[in-house]
PDB file of C-alpha atoms and ligand atoms in Angstrom:
ATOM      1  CA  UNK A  29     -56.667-126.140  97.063  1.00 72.00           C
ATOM      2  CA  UNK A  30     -57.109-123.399  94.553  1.00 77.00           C
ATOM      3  CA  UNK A  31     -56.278-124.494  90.912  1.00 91.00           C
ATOM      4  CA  UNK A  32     -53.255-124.147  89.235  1.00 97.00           C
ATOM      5  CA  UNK A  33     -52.874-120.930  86.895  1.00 98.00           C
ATOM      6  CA  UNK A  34     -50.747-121.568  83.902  1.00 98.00           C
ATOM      7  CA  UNK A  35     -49.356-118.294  82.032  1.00 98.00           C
ATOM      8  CA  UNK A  36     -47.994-118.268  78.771  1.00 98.00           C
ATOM      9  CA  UNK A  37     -44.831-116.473  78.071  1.00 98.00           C
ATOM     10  CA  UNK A  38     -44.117-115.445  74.890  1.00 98.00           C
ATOM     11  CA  UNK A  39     -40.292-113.965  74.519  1.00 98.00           C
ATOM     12  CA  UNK A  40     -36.893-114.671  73.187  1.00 98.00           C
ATOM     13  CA  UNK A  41     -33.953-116.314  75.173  1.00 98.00           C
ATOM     14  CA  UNK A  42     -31.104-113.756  75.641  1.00 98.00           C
ATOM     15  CA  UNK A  43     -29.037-117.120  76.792  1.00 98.00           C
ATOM     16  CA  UNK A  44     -26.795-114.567  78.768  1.00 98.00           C
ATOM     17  CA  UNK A  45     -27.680-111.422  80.336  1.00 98.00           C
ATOM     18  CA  UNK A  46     -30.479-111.988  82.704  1.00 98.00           C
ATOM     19  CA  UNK A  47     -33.498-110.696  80.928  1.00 98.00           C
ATOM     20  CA  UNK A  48     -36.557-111.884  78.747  1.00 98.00           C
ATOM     21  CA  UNK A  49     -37.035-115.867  78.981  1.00 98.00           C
ATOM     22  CA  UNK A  50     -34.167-116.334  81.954  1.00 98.00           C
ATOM     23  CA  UNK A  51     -35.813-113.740  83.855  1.00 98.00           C
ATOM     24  CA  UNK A  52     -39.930-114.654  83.108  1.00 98.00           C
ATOM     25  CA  UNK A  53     -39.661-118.754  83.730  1.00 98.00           C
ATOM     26  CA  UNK A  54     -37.977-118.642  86.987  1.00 98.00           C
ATOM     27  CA  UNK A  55     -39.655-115.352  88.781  1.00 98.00           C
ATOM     28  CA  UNK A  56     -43.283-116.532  87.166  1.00 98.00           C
ATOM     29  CA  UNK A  57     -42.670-120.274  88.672  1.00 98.00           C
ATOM     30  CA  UNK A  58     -41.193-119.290  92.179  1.00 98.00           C
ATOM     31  CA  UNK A  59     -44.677-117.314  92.791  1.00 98.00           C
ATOM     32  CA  UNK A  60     -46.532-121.137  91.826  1.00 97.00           C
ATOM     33  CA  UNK A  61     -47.757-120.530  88.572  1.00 98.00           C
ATOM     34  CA  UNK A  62     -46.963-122.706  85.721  1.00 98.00           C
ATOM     35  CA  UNK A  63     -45.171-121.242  83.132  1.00 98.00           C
ATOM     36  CA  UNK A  64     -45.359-123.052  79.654  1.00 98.00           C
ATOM     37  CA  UNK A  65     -42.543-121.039  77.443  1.00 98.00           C
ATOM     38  CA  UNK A  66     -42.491-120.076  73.456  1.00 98.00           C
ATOM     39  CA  UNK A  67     -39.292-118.790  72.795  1.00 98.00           C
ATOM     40  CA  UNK A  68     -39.552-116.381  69.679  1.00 98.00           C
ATOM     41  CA  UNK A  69     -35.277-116.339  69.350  1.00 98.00           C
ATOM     42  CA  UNK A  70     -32.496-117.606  71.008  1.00 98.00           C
ATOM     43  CA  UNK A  71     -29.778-114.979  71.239  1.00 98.00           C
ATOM     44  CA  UNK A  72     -25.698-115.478  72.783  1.00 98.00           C
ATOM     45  CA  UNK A  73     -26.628-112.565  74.821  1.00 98.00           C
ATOM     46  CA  UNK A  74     -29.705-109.690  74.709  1.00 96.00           C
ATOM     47  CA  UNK A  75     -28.348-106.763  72.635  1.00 94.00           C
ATOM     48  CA  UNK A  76     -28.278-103.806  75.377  1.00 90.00           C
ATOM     49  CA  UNK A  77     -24.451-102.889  75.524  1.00 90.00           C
ATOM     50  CA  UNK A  78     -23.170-106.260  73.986  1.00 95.00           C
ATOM     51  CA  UNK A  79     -21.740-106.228  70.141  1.00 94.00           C
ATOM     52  CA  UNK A  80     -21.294-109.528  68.112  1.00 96.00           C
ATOM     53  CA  UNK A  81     -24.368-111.626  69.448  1.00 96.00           C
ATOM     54  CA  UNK A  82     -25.532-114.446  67.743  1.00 98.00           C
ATOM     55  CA  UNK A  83     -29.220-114.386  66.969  1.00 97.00           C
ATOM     56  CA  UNK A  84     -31.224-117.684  65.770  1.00 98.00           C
ATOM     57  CA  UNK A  85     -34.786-116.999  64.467  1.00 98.00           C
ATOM     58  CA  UNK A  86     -37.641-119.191  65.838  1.00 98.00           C
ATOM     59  CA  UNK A  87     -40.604-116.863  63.632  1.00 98.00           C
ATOM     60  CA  UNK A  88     -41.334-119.930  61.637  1.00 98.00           C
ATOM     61  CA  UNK A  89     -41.547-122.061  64.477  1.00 98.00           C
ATOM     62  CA  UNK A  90     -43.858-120.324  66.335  1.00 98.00           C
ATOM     63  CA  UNK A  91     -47.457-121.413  64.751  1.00 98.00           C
ATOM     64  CA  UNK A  92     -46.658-124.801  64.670  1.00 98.00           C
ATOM     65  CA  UNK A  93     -46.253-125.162  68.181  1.00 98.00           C
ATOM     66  CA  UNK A  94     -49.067-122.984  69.231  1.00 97.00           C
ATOM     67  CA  UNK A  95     -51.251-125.072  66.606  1.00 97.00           C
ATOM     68  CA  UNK A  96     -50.263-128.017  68.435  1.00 97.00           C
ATOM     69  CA  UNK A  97     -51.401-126.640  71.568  1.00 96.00           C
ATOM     70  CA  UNK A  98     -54.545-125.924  70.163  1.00 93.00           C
ATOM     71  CA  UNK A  99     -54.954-129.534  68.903  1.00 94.00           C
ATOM     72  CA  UNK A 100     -54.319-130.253  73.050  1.00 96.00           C
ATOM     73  CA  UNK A 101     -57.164-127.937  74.314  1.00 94.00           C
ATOM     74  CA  UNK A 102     -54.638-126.056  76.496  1.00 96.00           C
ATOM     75  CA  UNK A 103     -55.673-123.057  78.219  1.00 96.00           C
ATOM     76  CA  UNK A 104     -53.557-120.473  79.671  1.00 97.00           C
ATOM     77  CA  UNK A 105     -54.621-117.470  82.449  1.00 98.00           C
ATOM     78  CA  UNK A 106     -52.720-114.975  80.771  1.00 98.00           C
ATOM     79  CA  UNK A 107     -50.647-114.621  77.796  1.00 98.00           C
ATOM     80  CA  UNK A 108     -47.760-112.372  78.807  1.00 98.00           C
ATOM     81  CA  UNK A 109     -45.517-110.477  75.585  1.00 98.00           C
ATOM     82  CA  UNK A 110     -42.284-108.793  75.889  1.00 97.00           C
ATOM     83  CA  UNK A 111     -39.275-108.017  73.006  1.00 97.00           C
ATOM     84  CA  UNK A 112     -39.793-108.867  69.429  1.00 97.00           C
ATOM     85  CA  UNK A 113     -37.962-108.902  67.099  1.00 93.00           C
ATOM     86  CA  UNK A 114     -39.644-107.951  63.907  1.00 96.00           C
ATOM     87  CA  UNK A 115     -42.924-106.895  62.707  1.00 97.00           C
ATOM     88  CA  UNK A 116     -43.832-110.283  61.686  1.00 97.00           C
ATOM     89  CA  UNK A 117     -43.356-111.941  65.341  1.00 98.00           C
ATOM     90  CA  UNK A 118     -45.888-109.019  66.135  1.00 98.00           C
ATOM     91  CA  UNK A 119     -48.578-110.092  63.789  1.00 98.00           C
ATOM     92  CA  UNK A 120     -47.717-113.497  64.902  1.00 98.00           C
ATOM     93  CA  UNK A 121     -48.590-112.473  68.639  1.00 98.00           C
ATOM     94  CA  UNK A 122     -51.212-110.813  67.386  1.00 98.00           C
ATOM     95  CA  UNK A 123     -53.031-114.182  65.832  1.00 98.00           C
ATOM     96  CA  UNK A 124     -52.069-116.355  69.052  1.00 97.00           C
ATOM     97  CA  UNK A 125     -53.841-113.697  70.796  1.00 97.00           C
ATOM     98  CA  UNK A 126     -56.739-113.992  69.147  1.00 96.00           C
ATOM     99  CA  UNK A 127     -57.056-117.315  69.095  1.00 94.00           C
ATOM    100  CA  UNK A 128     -56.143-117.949  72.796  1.00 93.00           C
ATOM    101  CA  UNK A 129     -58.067-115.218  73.799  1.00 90.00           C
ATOM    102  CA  UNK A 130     -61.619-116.577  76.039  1.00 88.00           C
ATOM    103  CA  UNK A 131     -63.100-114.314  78.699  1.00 86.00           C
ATOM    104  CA  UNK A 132     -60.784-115.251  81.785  1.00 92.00           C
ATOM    105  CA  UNK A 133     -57.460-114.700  79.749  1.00 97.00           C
ATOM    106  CA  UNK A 134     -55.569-111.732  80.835  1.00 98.00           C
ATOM    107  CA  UNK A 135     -53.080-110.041  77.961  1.00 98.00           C
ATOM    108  CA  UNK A 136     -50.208-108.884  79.291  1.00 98.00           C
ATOM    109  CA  UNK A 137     -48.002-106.923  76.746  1.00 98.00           C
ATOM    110  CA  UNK A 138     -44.905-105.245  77.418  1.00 98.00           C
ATOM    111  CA  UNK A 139     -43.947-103.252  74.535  1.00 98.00           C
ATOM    112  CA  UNK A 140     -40.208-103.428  74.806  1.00 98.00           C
ATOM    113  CA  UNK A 141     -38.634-101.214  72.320  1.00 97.00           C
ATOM    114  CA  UNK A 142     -36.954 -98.381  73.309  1.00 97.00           C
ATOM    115  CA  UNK A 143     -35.559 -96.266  76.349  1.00 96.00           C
ATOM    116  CA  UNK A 144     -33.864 -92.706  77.400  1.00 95.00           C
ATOM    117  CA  UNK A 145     -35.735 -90.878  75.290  1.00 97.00           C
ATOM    118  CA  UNK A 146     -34.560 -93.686  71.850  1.00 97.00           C
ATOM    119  CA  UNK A 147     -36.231 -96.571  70.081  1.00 97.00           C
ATOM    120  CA  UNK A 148     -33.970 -99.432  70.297  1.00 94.00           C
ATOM    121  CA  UNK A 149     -31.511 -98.986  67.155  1.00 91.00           C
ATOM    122  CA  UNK A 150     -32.111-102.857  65.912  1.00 91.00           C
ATOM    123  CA  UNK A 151     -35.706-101.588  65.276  1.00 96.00           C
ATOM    124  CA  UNK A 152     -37.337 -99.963  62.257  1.00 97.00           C
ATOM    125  CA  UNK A 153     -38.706 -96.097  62.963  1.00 97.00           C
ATOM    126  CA  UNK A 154     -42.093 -97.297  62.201  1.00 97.00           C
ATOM    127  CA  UNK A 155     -42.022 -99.948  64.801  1.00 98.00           C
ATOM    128  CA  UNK A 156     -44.054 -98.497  67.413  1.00 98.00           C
ATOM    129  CA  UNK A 157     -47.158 -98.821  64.960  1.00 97.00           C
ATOM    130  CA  UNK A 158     -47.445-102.707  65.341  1.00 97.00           C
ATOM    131  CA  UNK A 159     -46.426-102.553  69.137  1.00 98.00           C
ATOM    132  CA  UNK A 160     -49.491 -99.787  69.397  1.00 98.00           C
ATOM    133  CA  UNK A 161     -51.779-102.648  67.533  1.00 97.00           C
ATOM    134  CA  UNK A 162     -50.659-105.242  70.335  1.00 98.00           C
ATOM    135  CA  UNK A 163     -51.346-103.099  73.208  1.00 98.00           C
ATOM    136  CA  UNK A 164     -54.532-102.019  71.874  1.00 98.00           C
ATOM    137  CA  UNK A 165     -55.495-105.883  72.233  1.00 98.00           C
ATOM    138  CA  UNK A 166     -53.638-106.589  75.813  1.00 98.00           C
ATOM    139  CA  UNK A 167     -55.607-106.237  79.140  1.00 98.00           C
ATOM    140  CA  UNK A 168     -52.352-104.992  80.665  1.00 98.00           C
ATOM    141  CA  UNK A 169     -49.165-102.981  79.227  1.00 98.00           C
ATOM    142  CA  UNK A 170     -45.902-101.964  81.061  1.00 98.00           C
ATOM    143  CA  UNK A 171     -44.307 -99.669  79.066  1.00 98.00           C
ATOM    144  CA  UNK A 172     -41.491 -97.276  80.200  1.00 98.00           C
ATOM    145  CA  UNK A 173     -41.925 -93.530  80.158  1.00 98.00           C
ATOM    146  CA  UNK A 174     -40.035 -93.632  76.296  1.00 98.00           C
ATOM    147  CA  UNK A 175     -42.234 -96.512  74.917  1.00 98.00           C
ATOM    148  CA  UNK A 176     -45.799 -94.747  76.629  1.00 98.00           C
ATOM    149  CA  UNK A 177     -44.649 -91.853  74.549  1.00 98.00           C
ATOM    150  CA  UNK A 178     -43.642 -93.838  71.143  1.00 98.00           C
ATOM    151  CA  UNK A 179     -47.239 -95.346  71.903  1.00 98.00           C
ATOM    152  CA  UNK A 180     -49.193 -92.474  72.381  1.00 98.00           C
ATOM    153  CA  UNK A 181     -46.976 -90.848  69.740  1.00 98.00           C
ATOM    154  CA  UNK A 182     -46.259 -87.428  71.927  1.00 98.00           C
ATOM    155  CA  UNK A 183     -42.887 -85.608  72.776  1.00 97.00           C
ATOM    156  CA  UNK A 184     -40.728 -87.199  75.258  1.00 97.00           C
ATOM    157  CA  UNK A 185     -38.932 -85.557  78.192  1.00 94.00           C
ATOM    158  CA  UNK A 186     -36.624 -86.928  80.739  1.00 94.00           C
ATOM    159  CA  UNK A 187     -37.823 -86.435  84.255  1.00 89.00           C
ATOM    160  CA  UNK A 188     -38.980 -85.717  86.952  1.00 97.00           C
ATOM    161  CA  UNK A 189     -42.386 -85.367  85.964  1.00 98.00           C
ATOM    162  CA  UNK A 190     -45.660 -83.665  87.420  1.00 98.00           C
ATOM    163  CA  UNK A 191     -48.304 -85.902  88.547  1.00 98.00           C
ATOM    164  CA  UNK A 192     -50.848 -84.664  86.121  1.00 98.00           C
ATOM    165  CA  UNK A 193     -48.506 -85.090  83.389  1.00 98.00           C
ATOM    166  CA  UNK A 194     -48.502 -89.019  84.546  1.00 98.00           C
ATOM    167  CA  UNK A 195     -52.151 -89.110  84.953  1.00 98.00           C
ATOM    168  CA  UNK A 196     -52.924 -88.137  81.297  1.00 98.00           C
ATOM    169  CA  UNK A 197     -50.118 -90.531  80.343  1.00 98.00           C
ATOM    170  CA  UNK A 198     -52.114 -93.491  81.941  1.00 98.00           C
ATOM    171  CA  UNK A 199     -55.031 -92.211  81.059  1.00 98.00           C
ATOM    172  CA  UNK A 200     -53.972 -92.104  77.184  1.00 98.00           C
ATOM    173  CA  UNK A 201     -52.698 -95.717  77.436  1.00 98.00           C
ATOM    174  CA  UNK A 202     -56.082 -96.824  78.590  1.00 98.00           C
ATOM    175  CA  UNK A 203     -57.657 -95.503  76.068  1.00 98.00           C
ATOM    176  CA  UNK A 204     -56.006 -97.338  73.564  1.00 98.00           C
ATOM    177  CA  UNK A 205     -58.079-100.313  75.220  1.00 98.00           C
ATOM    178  CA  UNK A 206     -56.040-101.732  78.304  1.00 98.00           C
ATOM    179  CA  UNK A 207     -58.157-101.705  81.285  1.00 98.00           C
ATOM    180  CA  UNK A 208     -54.537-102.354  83.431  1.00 98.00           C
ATOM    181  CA  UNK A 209     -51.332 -99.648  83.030  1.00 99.00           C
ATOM    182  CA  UNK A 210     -48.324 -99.648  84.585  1.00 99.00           C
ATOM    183  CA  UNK A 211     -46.105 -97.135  83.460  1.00 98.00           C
ATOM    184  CA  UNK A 212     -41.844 -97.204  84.552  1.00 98.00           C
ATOM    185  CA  UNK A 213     -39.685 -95.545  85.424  1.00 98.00           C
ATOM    186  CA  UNK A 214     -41.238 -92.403  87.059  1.00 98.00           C
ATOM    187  CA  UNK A 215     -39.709 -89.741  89.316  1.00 98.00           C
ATOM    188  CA  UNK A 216     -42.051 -86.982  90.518  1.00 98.00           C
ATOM    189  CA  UNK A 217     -38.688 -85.334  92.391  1.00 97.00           C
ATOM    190  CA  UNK A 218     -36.030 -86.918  90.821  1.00 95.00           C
ATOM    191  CA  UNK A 219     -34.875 -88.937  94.119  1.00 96.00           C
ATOM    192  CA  UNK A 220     -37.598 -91.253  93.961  1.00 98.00           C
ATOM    193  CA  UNK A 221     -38.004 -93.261  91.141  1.00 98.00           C
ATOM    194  CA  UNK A 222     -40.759 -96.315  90.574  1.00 98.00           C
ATOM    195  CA  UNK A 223     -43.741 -96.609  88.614  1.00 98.00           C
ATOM    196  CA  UNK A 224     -47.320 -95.651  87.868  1.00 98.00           C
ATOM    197  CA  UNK A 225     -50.069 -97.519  87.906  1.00 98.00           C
ATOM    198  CA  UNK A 226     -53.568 -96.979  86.657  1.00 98.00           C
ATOM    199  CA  UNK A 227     -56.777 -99.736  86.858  1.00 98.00           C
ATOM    200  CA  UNK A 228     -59.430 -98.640  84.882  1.00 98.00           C
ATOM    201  CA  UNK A 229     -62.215-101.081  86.367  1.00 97.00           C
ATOM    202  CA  UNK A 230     -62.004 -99.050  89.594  1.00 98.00           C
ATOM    203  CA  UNK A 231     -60.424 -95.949  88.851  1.00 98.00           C
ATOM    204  CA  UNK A 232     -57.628 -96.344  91.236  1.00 98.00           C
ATOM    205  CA  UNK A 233     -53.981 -94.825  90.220  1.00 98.00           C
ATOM    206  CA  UNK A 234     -51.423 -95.755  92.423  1.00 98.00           C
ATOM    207  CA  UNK A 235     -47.224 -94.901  92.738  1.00 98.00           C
ATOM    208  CA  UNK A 236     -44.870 -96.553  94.485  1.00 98.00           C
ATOM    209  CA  UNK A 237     -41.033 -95.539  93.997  1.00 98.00           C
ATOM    210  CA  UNK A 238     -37.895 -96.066  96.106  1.00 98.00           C
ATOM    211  CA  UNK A 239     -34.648 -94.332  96.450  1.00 97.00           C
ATOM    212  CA  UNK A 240     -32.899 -94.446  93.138  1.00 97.00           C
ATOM    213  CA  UNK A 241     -29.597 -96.294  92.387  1.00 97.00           C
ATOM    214  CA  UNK A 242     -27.602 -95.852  89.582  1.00 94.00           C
ATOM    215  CA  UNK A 243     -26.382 -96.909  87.081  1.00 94.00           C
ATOM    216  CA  UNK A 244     -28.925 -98.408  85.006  1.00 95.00           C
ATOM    217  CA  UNK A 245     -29.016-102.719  84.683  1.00 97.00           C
ATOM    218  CA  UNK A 246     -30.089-104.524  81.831  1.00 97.00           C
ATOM    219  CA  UNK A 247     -33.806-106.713  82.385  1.00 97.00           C
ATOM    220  CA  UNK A 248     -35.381-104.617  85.165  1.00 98.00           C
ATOM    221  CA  UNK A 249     -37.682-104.210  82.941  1.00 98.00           C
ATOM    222  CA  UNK A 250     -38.575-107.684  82.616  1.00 98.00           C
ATOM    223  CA  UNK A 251     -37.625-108.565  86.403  1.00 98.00           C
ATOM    224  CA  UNK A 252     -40.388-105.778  87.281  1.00 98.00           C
ATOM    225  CA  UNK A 253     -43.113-107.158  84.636  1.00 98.00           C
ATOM    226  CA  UNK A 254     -42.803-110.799  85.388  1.00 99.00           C
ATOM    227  CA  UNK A 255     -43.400-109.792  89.168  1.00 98.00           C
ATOM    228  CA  UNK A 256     -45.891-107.703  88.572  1.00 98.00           C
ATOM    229  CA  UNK A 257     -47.687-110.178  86.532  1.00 98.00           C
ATOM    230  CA  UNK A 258     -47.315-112.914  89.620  1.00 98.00           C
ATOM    231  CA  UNK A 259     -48.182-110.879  91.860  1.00 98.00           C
ATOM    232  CA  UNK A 260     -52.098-109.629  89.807  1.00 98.00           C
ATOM    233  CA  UNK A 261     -52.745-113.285  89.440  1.00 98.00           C
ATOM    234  CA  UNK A 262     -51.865-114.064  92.752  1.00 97.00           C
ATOM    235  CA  UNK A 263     -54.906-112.116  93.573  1.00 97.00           C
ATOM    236  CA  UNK A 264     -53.568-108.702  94.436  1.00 98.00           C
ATOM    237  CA  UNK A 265     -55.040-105.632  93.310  1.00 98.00           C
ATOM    238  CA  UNK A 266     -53.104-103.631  90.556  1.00 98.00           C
ATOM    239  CA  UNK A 267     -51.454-101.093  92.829  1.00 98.00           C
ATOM    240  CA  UNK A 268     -50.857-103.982  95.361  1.00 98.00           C
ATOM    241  CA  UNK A 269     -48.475-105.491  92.461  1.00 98.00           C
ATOM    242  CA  UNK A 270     -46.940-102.586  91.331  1.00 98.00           C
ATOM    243  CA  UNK A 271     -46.105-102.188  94.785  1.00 98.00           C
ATOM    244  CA  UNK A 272     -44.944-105.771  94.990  1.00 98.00           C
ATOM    245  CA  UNK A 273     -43.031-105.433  91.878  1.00 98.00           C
ATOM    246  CA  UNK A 274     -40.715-102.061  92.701  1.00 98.00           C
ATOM    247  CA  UNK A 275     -39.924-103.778  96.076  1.00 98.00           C
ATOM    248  CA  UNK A 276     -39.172-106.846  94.417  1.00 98.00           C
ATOM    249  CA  UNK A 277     -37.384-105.119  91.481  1.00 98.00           C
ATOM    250  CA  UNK A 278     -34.930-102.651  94.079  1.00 98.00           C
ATOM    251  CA  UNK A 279     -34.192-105.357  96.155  1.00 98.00           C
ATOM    252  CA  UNK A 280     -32.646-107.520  93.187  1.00 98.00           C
ATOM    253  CA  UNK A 281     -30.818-104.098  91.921  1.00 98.00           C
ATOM    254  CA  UNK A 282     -29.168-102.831  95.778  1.00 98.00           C
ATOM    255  CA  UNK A 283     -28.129-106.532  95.994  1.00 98.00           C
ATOM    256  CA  UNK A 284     -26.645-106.269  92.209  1.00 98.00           C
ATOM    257  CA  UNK A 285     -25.138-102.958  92.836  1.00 97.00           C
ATOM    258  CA  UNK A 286     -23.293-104.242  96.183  1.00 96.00           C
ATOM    259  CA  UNK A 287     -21.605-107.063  94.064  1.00 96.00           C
ATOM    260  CA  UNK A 288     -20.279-104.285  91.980  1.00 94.00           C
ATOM    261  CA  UNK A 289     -20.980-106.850  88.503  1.00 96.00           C
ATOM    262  CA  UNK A 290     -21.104-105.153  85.229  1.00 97.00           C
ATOM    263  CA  UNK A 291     -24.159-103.971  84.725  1.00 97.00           C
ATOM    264  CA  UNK A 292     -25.262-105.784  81.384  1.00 97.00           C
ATOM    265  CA  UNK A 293     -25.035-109.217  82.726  1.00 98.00           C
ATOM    266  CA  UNK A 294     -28.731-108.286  84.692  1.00 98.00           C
ATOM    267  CA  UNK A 295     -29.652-108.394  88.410  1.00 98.00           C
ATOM    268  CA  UNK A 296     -29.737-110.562  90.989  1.00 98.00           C
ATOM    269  CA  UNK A 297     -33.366-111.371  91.471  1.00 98.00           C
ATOM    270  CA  UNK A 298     -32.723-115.065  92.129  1.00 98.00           C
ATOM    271  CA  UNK A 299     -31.838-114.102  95.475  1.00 98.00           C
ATOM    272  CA  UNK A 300     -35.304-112.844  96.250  1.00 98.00           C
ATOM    273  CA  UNK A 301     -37.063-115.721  94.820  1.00 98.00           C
ATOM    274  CA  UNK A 302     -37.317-117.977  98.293  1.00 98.00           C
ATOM    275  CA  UNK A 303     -39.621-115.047  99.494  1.00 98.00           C
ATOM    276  CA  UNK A 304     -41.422-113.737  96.630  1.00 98.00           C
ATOM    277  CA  UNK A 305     -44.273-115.965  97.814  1.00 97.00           C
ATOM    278  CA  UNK A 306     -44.376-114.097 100.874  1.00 97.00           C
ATOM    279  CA  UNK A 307     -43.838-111.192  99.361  1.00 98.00           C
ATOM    280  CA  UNK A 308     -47.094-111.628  97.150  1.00 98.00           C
ATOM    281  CA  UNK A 309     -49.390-112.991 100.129  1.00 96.00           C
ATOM    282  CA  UNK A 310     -47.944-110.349 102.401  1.00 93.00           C
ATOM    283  CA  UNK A 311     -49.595-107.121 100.499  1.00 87.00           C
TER     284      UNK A 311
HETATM  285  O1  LIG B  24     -34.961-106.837  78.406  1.00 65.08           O
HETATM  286  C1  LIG B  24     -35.594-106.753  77.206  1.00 65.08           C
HETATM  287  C2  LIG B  24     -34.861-107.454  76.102  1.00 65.08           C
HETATM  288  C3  LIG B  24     -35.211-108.739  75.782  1.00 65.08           C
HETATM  289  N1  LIG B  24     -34.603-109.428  74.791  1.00 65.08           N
HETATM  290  C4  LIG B  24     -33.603-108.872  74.078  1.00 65.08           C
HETATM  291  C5  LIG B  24     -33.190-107.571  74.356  1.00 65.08           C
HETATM  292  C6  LIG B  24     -33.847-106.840  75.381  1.00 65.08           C
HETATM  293  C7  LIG B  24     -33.448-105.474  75.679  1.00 65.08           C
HETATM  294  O2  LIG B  24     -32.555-104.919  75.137  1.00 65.08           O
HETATM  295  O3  LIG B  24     -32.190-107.051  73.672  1.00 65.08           O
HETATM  296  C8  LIG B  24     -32.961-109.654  72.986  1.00 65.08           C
END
């Protein structure tokens, strides 16, 4: 039997709301891999749509347990990033990578900070500067069409968009040193929508978009990452995954949107979960 692979996820817990933590353990474990968690926050809810959250730092919390790891000789595959809060849980990410970091490890950074065209308004203007620094050290990012433009620090426009005009966006992102992009979130005719996907070891871009539903639900984001990182060290190529992720992410949004449930409180992906296996072996 192949060994184990044990991923590291590095994120806050939005306690309710479907996204970050909630969403990465259980959609990262269903697909076999071991999940060891460092929770960087615990919030009452994530802070898309909801007012009044509670929000409990962990920053000073963070080194100590990863220096205890250390002290343990623990190894992870990958080391996968998504929301932080502040600048200084970004240099913090920043050190575990390096010292985590051996040939084998893949980096997996999602720079979650903004959408629609707007950073997030709980972060600082400047904040795309220290999320640029992480993904400059990550093997894979999965920004949205807003963050890729934040990151490369050109105009944003709402879609659809041409397919050169996603090429050069890939192609940008990779140059900042990711050999793996996925970029969400992309119409090319404004019926589809899906995302982009560019592998610099073999040159291969790849889209894969279904019909879009509206409106818009909290964690997809993270839903589509955490399956997309599953699915890449379950052996598949990069545009196998991104594949595997949209069909993975839709079907957890058309359930959601049949229930009719308010569309903060996240998507039901835990339905899918019995066959994401299949789902992963069957690409
Ligand atoms: O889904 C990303 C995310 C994670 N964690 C928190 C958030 C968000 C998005 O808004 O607010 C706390």
């Amino acid at each position: 039997m192949q060994r184990q692979k044990r991923v590291l996820a590095i994120h806050d817990i939005s306690c309710f709301g479907r996204c970050s933590l909630t969403v990465a353990l259980p959609i990262i474990s269903a697909a076999g891999i071991e999940t060891t968690v460092l929770p960087t926050a615990v919030l009452s809810t994530h802070t898309g749509g909801f007012t009044g959250f509670t929000y409990r730092d962990l920053t000073q919390d963070i080194m100590p347990v990863v220096n205890h790891w250390h002290s343990l000789g623990l190894e992870f595959d990958a080391i996968y990033t998504g929301f932080l809060g502040s600048f200084e849980q970004v240099d913090i990410v920043s050190e575990i990578f390096d010292m985590l970091k051996k040939k084998d490890v893949l980096i997996a950074v999602d720079p979650v900070m903004a959408d629609y065209g707007k950073l997030y308004s709980i972060f600082p203007s400047n904040f795309p500067e220290g999320m640029r620094k992480l993904c400059c050290k990550a093997d894979l990012i999965v920004p949205n069409l807003t963050e890729a433009a934040f990151l490369l620090d050109e105009p944003y426009h709402d879609g659809p968009h041409t397919r050169e005009e996603i090429k050069h966006i890939l192609c940008a992102l990779s140059a900042l040193g990711p050999k793996y992009v996925v970029v969400t979130g992309v119409s090319y005719d404004g019926i589809q929508l899906g995302s982009a996907s560019y592998d610099a070891n073999s040159g291969e871009f790849s889209y894969t978009g279904e019909t879009r539903i509206d409106p818009m639900y909290h964690g997809t984001g993270d839903v589509f990452a955490s399956a997309l990182l599953a699915a890449l060290l379950g052996g598949r190529t990069l545009a196998q995954a991104n594949a595997i992720a949209v069909r993975f992410t839709v079907a957890s949004i058309a359930r959601t949107k049949e229930s009719g449930i308010d569309n903060r409180f996240g998507v039901n992906f835990e339905a899918g979960l019995a066959s994401l296996n299949s789902l992963i072996s069957g690409y």
